[in-house]
């Protein structure tokens, strides 16, 4: 099946700093990628939809100026958590869409665990 | 997308078949039933999906009732590595529904006992 990677797998940063997380589709091109967030003992929550060459679409309640998404190529989307605070500590997971307009699949990355001190 | 209901947790003995139910009584005619699982601290993994016919692949079987209001994921010979949270998701496969992000419920925490 299609492979999606994320980097880094875990990151610890100080409060107020920015952190960039990369999501790559390794063996296919993805015009659409998604970013999810998962807090401990909770389910995945969709944060935003990232479309190559255009602005991301954010879910209600997700601050677009805090979570910057760039989808500059068909194989790479990045999520930057700006001015991170302890409440941003979470498991961030991306997925990439593969397939045709009429039928497609989402393939998930392994996740990035962010800890903000 | 239609809402799904799953038991919070289930136990299954190693080597036995694990049967995970899912109710989706509001499913519409063009919506598929998808199953993903998430092993602790990993990204979700696709298992199987179906529309109305039963489906089988190397990982599992999916049984969908004739009225499509419920389905069962079957892991035929569960192993300890199958311990995970299993998510049943209903979604459309058209360009509109299929290109949307997935809505994850709470899923079923399946624990395989040695």
CSV table of N, CA, C and O in Angstrom, one decimal, chain A residues 24-106:
chain,number,residue,atom,x,y,z
A,24,UNK,N,5.1,13.5,4.3
A,24,UNK,CA,5.5,13.2,2.9
A,24,UNK,C,4.8,11.9,2.4
A,24,UNK,O,4.7,10.9,3.2
A,25,UNK,N,4.3,12.0,1.2
A,25,UNK,CA,3.8,10.7,0.5
A,25,UNK,C,5.0,10.2,-0.2
A,25,UNK,O,5.5,10.9,-1.1
A,26,UNK,N,5.4,9.0,0.1
A,26,UNK,CA,6.7,8.5,-0.4
A,26,UNK,C,6.6,7.8,-1.8
A,26,UNK,O,7.5,7.9,-2.6
A,27,UNK,N,5.5,7.2,-2.1
A,27,UNK,CA,5.4,6.5,-3.4
A,27,UNK,C,4.2,6.9,-4.2
A,27,UNK,O,3.8,6.1,-5.2
A,28,UNK,N,3.6,8.0,-3.9
A,28,UNK,CA,2.5,8.5,-4.7
A,28,UNK,C,2.4,10.0,-4.5
A,28,UNK,O,2.9,10.6,-3.6
A,29,UNK,N,1.6,10.6,-5.5
A,29,UNK,CA,1.4,12.1,-5.4
A,29,UNK,C,0.1,12.3,-4.7
A,29,UNK,O,-0.9,11.6,-5.0
A,30,UNK,N,0.0,13.3,-3.9
A,30,UNK,CA,-1.2,13.6,-3.1
A,30,UNK,C,-1.5,15.1,-3.3
A,30,UNK,O,-0.8,15.9,-2.7
A,31,UNK,N,-2.6,15.4,-4.0
A,31,UNK,CA,-3.0,16.8,-4.1
A,31,UNK,C,-3.7,17.2,-2.8
A,31,UNK,O,-3.7,18.4,-2.5
A,32,UNK,N,-4.2,16.3,-2.0
A,32,UNK,CA,-4.8,16.6,-0.8
A,32,UNK,C,-4.2,15.8,0.4
A,32,UNK,O,-4.0,14.6,0.2
A,33,UNK,N,-3.9,16.5,1.4
A,33,UNK,CA,-3.5,15.9,2.6
A,33,UNK,C,-4.3,16.5,3.8
A,33,UNK,O,-4.9,17.6,3.7
A,34,UNK,N,-4.4,15.7,4.9
A,34,UNK,CA,-5.2,16.2,6.0
A,34,UNK,C,-4.3,16.2,7.2
A,34,UNK,O,-3.3,15.3,7.4
A,35,UNK,N,-4.6,17.0,8.2
A,35,UNK,CA,-3.9,17.1,9.5
A,35,UNK,C,-4.9,16.8,10.6
A,35,UNK,O,-6.0,17.5,10.6
A,36,UNK,N,-4.5,15.9,11.4
A,36,UNK,CA,-5.4,15.5,12.6
A,36,UNK,C,-4.6,15.8,13.9
A,36,UNK,O,-3.4,15.8,13.9
A,37,UNK,N,-5.3,15.9,15.0
A,37,UNK,CA,-4.7,16.0,16.3
A,37,UNK,C,-5.4,15.0,17.2
A,37,UNK,O,-6.6,14.9,17.1
A,38,UNK,N,-4.6,14.5,18.1
A,38,UNK,CA,-5.2,13.5,19.0
A,38,UNK,C,-4.6,13.7,20.4
A,38,UNK,O,-3.4,13.6,20.6
A,39,UNK,N,-5.5,14.1,21.3
A,39,UNK,CA,-5.1,14.2,22.7
A,39,UNK,C,-5.2,12.9,23.4
A,39,UNK,O,-5.9,12.0,23.0
A,40,UNK,N,-4.5,12.7,24.6
A,40,UNK,CA,-4.5,11.4,25.2
A,40,UNK,C,-5.9,10.9,25.5
A,40,UNK,O,-6.8,11.6,26.0
A,41,UNK,N,-6.1,9.6,25.2
A,41,UNK,CA,-7.3,8.9,25.5
A,41,UNK,C,-8.5,9.5,24.7
A,41,UNK,O,-9.7,9.2,25.0
A,42,UNK,N,-8.2,10.2,23.7
A,42,UNK,CA,-9.3,10.8,22.8
A,42,UNK,C,-9.1,10.3,21.4
A,42,UNK,O,-8.1,9.7,21.0
A,43,UNK,N,-10.1,10.5,20.6
A,43,UNK,CA,-10.0,10.1,19.2
A,43,UNK,C,-9.4,11.2,18.3
A,43,UNK,O,-9.1,12.3,18.8
A,44,UNK,N,-9.1,10.8,17.1
A,44,UNK,CA,-8.5,11.8,16.2
A,44,UNK,C,-9.5,12.9,15.8
A,44,UNK,O,-10.7,12.6,15.6
A,45,UNK,N,-9.0,14.1,15.8
A,45,UNK,CA,-9.9,15.2,15.4
A,45,UNK,C,-9.3,15.9,14.2
A,45,UNK,O,-8.1,16.3,14.2
A,46,UNK,N,-10.0,16.1,13.1
A,46,UNK,CA,-9.5,16.7,11.9
A,46,UNK,C,-9.3,18.2,12.2
A,46,UNK,O,-10.1,18.9,12.7
A,47,UNK,N,-8.1,18.7,11.8
A,47,UNK,CA,-7.7,20.1,12.0
A,47,UNK,C,-7.9,20.9,10.7
A,47,UNK,O,-8.5,22.0,10.7
A,48,UNK,N,-7.4,20.3,9.6
A,48,UNK,CA,-7.4,21.1,8.4
A,48,UNK,C,-7.2,20.2,7.2
A,48,UNK,O,-6.6,19.1,7.3
A,49,UNK,N,-7.6,20.7,6.1
A,49,UNK,CA,-7.4,20.0,4.8
A,49,UNK,C,-6.4,20.8,4.0
A,49,UNK,O,-6.5,22.1,3.9
A,50,UNK,N,-5.3,20.2,3.5
A,50,UNK,CA,-4.2,20.8,2.9
A,50,UNK,C,-4.3,20.5,1.4
A,50,UNK,O,-4.2,19.3,1.0
A,51,UNK,N,-4.4,21.5,0.5
A,51,UNK,CA,-4.5,21.2,-0.9
A,51,UNK,C,-3.3,21.8,-1.6
A,51,UNK,O,-2.9,23.0,-1.3
A,52,UNK,N,-2.6,21.1,-2.4
A,52,UNK,CA,-1.4,21.5,-3.1
A,52,UNK,C,-1.7,22.8,-3.9
A,52,UNK,O,-2.6,22.8,-4.7
A,53,UNK,N,-0.9,23.8,-3.7
A,53,UNK,CA,-1.0,25.0,-4.5
A,53,UNK,C,-2.1,26.0,-4.1
A,53,UNK,O,-2.3,27.0,-4.7
A,54,UNK,N,-2.8,25.7,-3.0
A,54,UNK,CA,-3.8,26.6,-2.5
A,54,UNK,C,-3.8,26.6,-1.0
A,54,UNK,O,-3.1,25.9,-0.4
A,55,UNK,N,-4.7,27.5,-0.5
A,55,UNK,CA,-4.7,27.7,0.9
A,55,UNK,C,-5.4,26.5,1.6
A,55,UNK,O,-6.3,25.9,1.0
A,56,UNK,N,-5.0,26.2,2.8
A,56,UNK,CA,-5.6,25.1,3.6
A,56,UNK,C,-7.0,25.5,4.1
A,56,UNK,O,-7.3,26.7,4.2
A,57,UNK,N,-7.8,24.5,4.3
A,57,UNK,CA,-9.1,24.8,4.8
A,57,UNK,C,-9.1,24.2,6.3
A,57,UNK,O,-8.8,23.1,6.5
A,58,UNK,N,-9.5,25.1,7.2
A,58,UNK,CA,-9.4,24.8,8.6
A,58,UNK,C,-10.8,24.4,9.2
A,58,UNK,O,-11.8,25.0,8.8
A,59,UNK,N,-10.8,23.5,10.1
A,59,UNK,CA,-12.0,23.1,10.8
A,59,UNK,C,-12.4,24.2,11.8
A,59,UNK,O,-11.5,25.0,12.2
A,60,UNK,N,-13.6,24.2,12.1
A,60,UNK,CA,-14.1,25.2,13.1
A,60,UNK,C,-13.4,25.1,14.4
A,60,UNK,O,-13.2,24.0,14.9
A,61,UNK,N,-12.9,26.2,14.9
A,61,UNK,CA,-12.2,26.2,16.2
A,61,UNK,C,-10.7,26.0,16.1
A,61,UNK,O,-10.0,26.1,17.1
A,62,UNK,N,-10.2,25.8,14.9
A,62,UNK,CA,-8.7,25.7,14.7
A,62,UNK,C,-8.2,27.0,14.2
A,62,UNK,O,-8.6,27.5,13.1
A,63,UNK,N,-7.2,27.6,14.9
A,63,UNK,CA,-6.7,28.9,14.5
A,63,UNK,C,-5.7,28.8,13.3
A,63,UNK,O,-4.6,28.2,13.5
A,64,UNK,N,-6.1,29.4,12.2
A,64,UNK,CA,-5.2,29.2,11.1
A,64,UNK,C,-3.9,30.0,11.2
A,64,UNK,O,-2.9,29.7,10.6
A,65,UNK,N,-3.9,31.0,12.0
A,65,UNK,CA,-2.6,31.8,12.2
A,65,UNK,C,-1.7,31.1,13.2
A,65,UNK,O,-0.5,31.4,13.3
A,66,UNK,N,-2.2,30.1,14.0
A,66,UNK,CA,-1.4,29.4,14.9
A,66,UNK,C,-0.9,28.1,14.3
A,66,UNK,O,0.3,27.7,14.5
A,67,UNK,N,-1.7,27.5,13.5
A,67,UNK,CA,-1.3,26.2,12.8
A,67,UNK,C,-1.2,26.5,11.3
A,67,UNK,O,-2.1,26.4,10.5
A,68,UNK,N,0.0,26.8,10.9
A,68,UNK,CA,0.3,27.2,9.5
A,68,UNK,C,0.6,26.0,8.7
A,68,UNK,O,1.4,25.1,9.0
A,69,UNK,N,-0.2,25.9,7.6
A,69,UNK,CA,0.0,24.7,6.7
A,69,UNK,C,0.4,25.1,5.3
A,69,UNK,O,-0.1,26.1,4.8
A,70,UNK,N,1.4,24.4,4.8
A,70,UNK,CA,2.0,24.7,3.5
A,70,UNK,C,2.1,23.4,2.7
A,70,UNK,O,2.7,22.4,3.2
A,71,UNK,N,1.4,23.4,1.6
A,71,UNK,CA,1.4,22.2,0.7
A,71,UNK,C,2.0,22.6,-0.6
A,71,UNK,O,1.3,22.7,-1.6
A,72,UNK,N,3.4,22.7,-0.6
A,72,UNK,CA,4.1,23.3,-1.7
A,72,UNK,C,4.3,22.3,-2.9
A,72,UNK,O,4.6,22.8,-4.0
A,73,UNK,N,4.2,21.1,-2.6
A,73,UNK,CA,4.5,20.1,-3.7
A,73,UNK,C,3.5,18.9,-3.5
A,73,UNK,O,2.7,18.9,-2.5
A,74,UNK,N,3.4,18.1,-4.5
A,74,UNK,CA,2.5,17.0,-4.5
A,74,UNK,C,2.9,15.8,-3.5
A,74,UNK,O,2.1,14.9,-3.4
A,75,UNK,N,4.0,16.0,-2.9
A,75,UNK,CA,4.4,14.9,-2.0
A,75,UNK,C,4.8,15.5,-0.6
A,75,UNK,O,5.2,14.7,0.3
A,76,UNK,N,4.6,16.8,-0.3
A,76,UNK,CA,5.0,17.3,0.9
A,76,UNK,C,4.0,18.4,1.4
A,76,UNK,O,3.6,19.3,0.7
A,77,UNK,N,3.5,18.2,2.7
A,77,UNK,CA,2.8,19.2,3.4
A,77,UNK,C,3.4,19.4,4.7
A,77,UNK,O,3.9,18.4,5.3
A,78,UNK,N,3.5,20.6,5.2
A,78,UNK,CA,4.1,20.9,6.5
A,78,UNK,C,3.1,21.6,7.4
A,78,UNK,O,2.2,22.4,6.9
A,79,UNK,N,3.1,21.3,8.6
A,79,UNK,CA,2.3,22.0,9.7
A,79,UNK,C,3.3,22.6,10.6
A,79,UNK,O,4.2,22.0,11.2
A,80,UNK,N,3.1,24.0,10.8
A,80,UNK,CA,4.0,24.7,11.7
A,80,UNK,C,3.1,25.2,12.9
A,80,UNK,O,2.1,25.9,12.7
A,81,UNK,N,3.4,24.7,14.1
A,81,UNK,CA,2.7,25.2,15.3
A,81,UNK,C,3.5,26.4,15.8
A,81,UNK,O,4.7,26.3,16.2
A,82,UNK,N,2.9,27.6,15.6
A,82,UNK,CA,3.6,28.8,16.0
A,82,UNK,C,3.3,29.2,17.4
A,82,UNK,O,2.3,28.9,18.0
A,83,UNK,N,4.4,29.7,18.1
A,83,UNK,CA,4.3,30.2,19.5
A,83,UNK,C,3.6,29.1,20.3
A,83,UNK,O,2.5,29.3,20.9
A,84,UNK,N,4.2,27.9,20.3
A,84,UNK,CA,3.6,26.7,20.9
A,84,UNK,C,3.5,26.9,22.5
A,84,UNK,O,4.3,27.6,23.1
A,85,UNK,N,2.4,26.4,23.0
A,85,UNK,CA,2.1,26.4,24.4
A,85,UNK,C,1.9,25.0,24.9
A,85,UNK,O,1.5,24.1,24.1
A,86,UNK,N,1.9,24.8,26.2
A,86,UNK,CA,1.7,23.4,26.7
A,86,UNK,C,0.4,22.8,26.3
A,86,UNK,O,0.4,21.6,26.1
A,87,UNK,N,-0.6,23.6,26.1
A,87,UNK,CA,-1.9,23.0,25.7
A,87,UNK,C,-1.9,22.5,24.2
A,87,UNK,O,-2.8,21.9,23.8
A,88,UNK,N,-0.8,22.9,23.5
A,88,UNK,CA,-0.7,22.4,22.1
A,88,UNK,C,0.0,21.0,22.1
A,88,UNK,O,0.1,20.4,21.0
A,89,UNK,N,0.4,20.6,23.3
A,89,UNK,CA,1.0,19.2,23.3
A,89,UNK,C,0.0,18.2,22.9
A,89,UNK,O,-1.1,18.1,23.5
A,90,UNK,N,0.4,17.4,21.9
A,90,UNK,CA,-0.6,16.4,21.4
A,90,UNK,C,0.1,15.5,20.4
A,90,UNK,O,1.3,15.7,20.1
A,91,UNK,N,-0.6,14.6,19.8
A,91,UNK,CA,-0.2,13.7,18.8
A,91,UNK,C,-0.7,14.2,17.5
A,91,UNK,O,-1.9,14.3,17.3
A,92,UNK,N,0.1,14.6,16.6
A,92,UNK,CA,-0.3,15.2,15.3
A,92,UNK,C,-0.1,14.1,14.2
A,92,UNK,O,1.0,13.6,14.1
A,93,UNK,N,-1.1,13.9,13.5
A,93,UNK,CA,-1.1,12.8,12.5
A,93,UNK,C,-1.6,13.4,11.1
A,93,UNK,O,-2.6,14.1,11.1
A,94,UNK,N,-0.9,13.1,10.1
A,94,UNK,CA,-1.3,13.5,8.7
A,94,UNK,C,-1.8,12.3,7.9
A,94,UNK,O,-1.5,11.2,8.3
A,95,UNK,N,-2.6,12.6,6.9
A,95,UNK,CA,-2.9,11.6,6.0
A,95,UNK,C,-2.9,12.2,4.6
A,95,UNK,O,-3.0,13.4,4.4
A,96,UNK,N,-2.7,11.3,3.6
A,96,UNK,CA,-2.6,11.7,2.2
A,96,UNK,C,-3.6,11.0,1.4
A,96,UNK,O,-3.8,9.8,1.6
A,97,UNK,N,-4.2,11.7,0.5
A,97,UNK,CA,-5.3,11.1,-0.3
A,97,UNK,C,-4.7,10.6,-1.6
A,97,UNK,O,-3.9,11.3,-2.3
A,98,UNK,N,-5.0,9.4,-1.9
A,98,UNK,CA,-4.5,8.7,-3.1
A,98,UNK,C,-5.7,8.1,-3.9
A,98,UNK,O,-6.6,7.5,-3.4
A,99,UNK,N,-5.7,8.4,-5.2
A,99,UNK,CA,-6.7,7.7,-6.0
A,99,UNK,C,-7.3,8.7,-7.0
A,99,UNK,O,-6.7,9.7,-7.4
A,100,UNK,N,-8.5,8.4,-7.5
A,100,UNK,CA,-9.1,9.1,-8.6
A,100,UNK,C,-10.2,10.1,-8.0
A,100,UNK,O,-10.5,9.9,-6.8
A,101,UNK,N,-10.7,11.0,-8.7
A,101,UNK,CA,-11.7,11.9,-8.1
A,101,UNK,C,-12.9,11.2,-7.7
A,101,UNK,O,-13.6,11.6,-6.7
A,102,UNK,N,-13.2,10.0,-8.3
A,102,UNK,CA,-14.5,9.3,-7.9
A,102,UNK,C,-14.2,8.3,-6.9
A,102,UNK,O,-15.2,7.8,-6.2
A,103,UNK,N,-13.0,7.9,-6.7
A,103,UNK,CA,-12.7,6.9,-5.6
A,103,UNK,C,-11.3,7.1,-5.1
A,103,UNK,O,-10.4,7.1,-5.9
A,104,UNK,N,-11.2,7.3,-3.8
A,104,UNK,CA,-9.8,7.6,-3.3
A,104,UNK,C,-9.7,7.0,-1.9
A,104,UNK,O,-10.7,6.7,-1.2
A,105,UNK,N,-8.5,7.0,-1.4
A,105,UNK,CA,-8.2,6.4,-0.1
A,105,UNK,C,-7.3,7.3,0.7
A,105,UNK,O,-6.5,8.1,0.1
A,106,UNK,N,-7.4,7.3,2.0
A,106,UNK,CA,-6.5,8.1,2.9
A,106,UNK,C,-5.5,7.1,3.5
A,106,UNK,O,-5.9,6.1,4.0
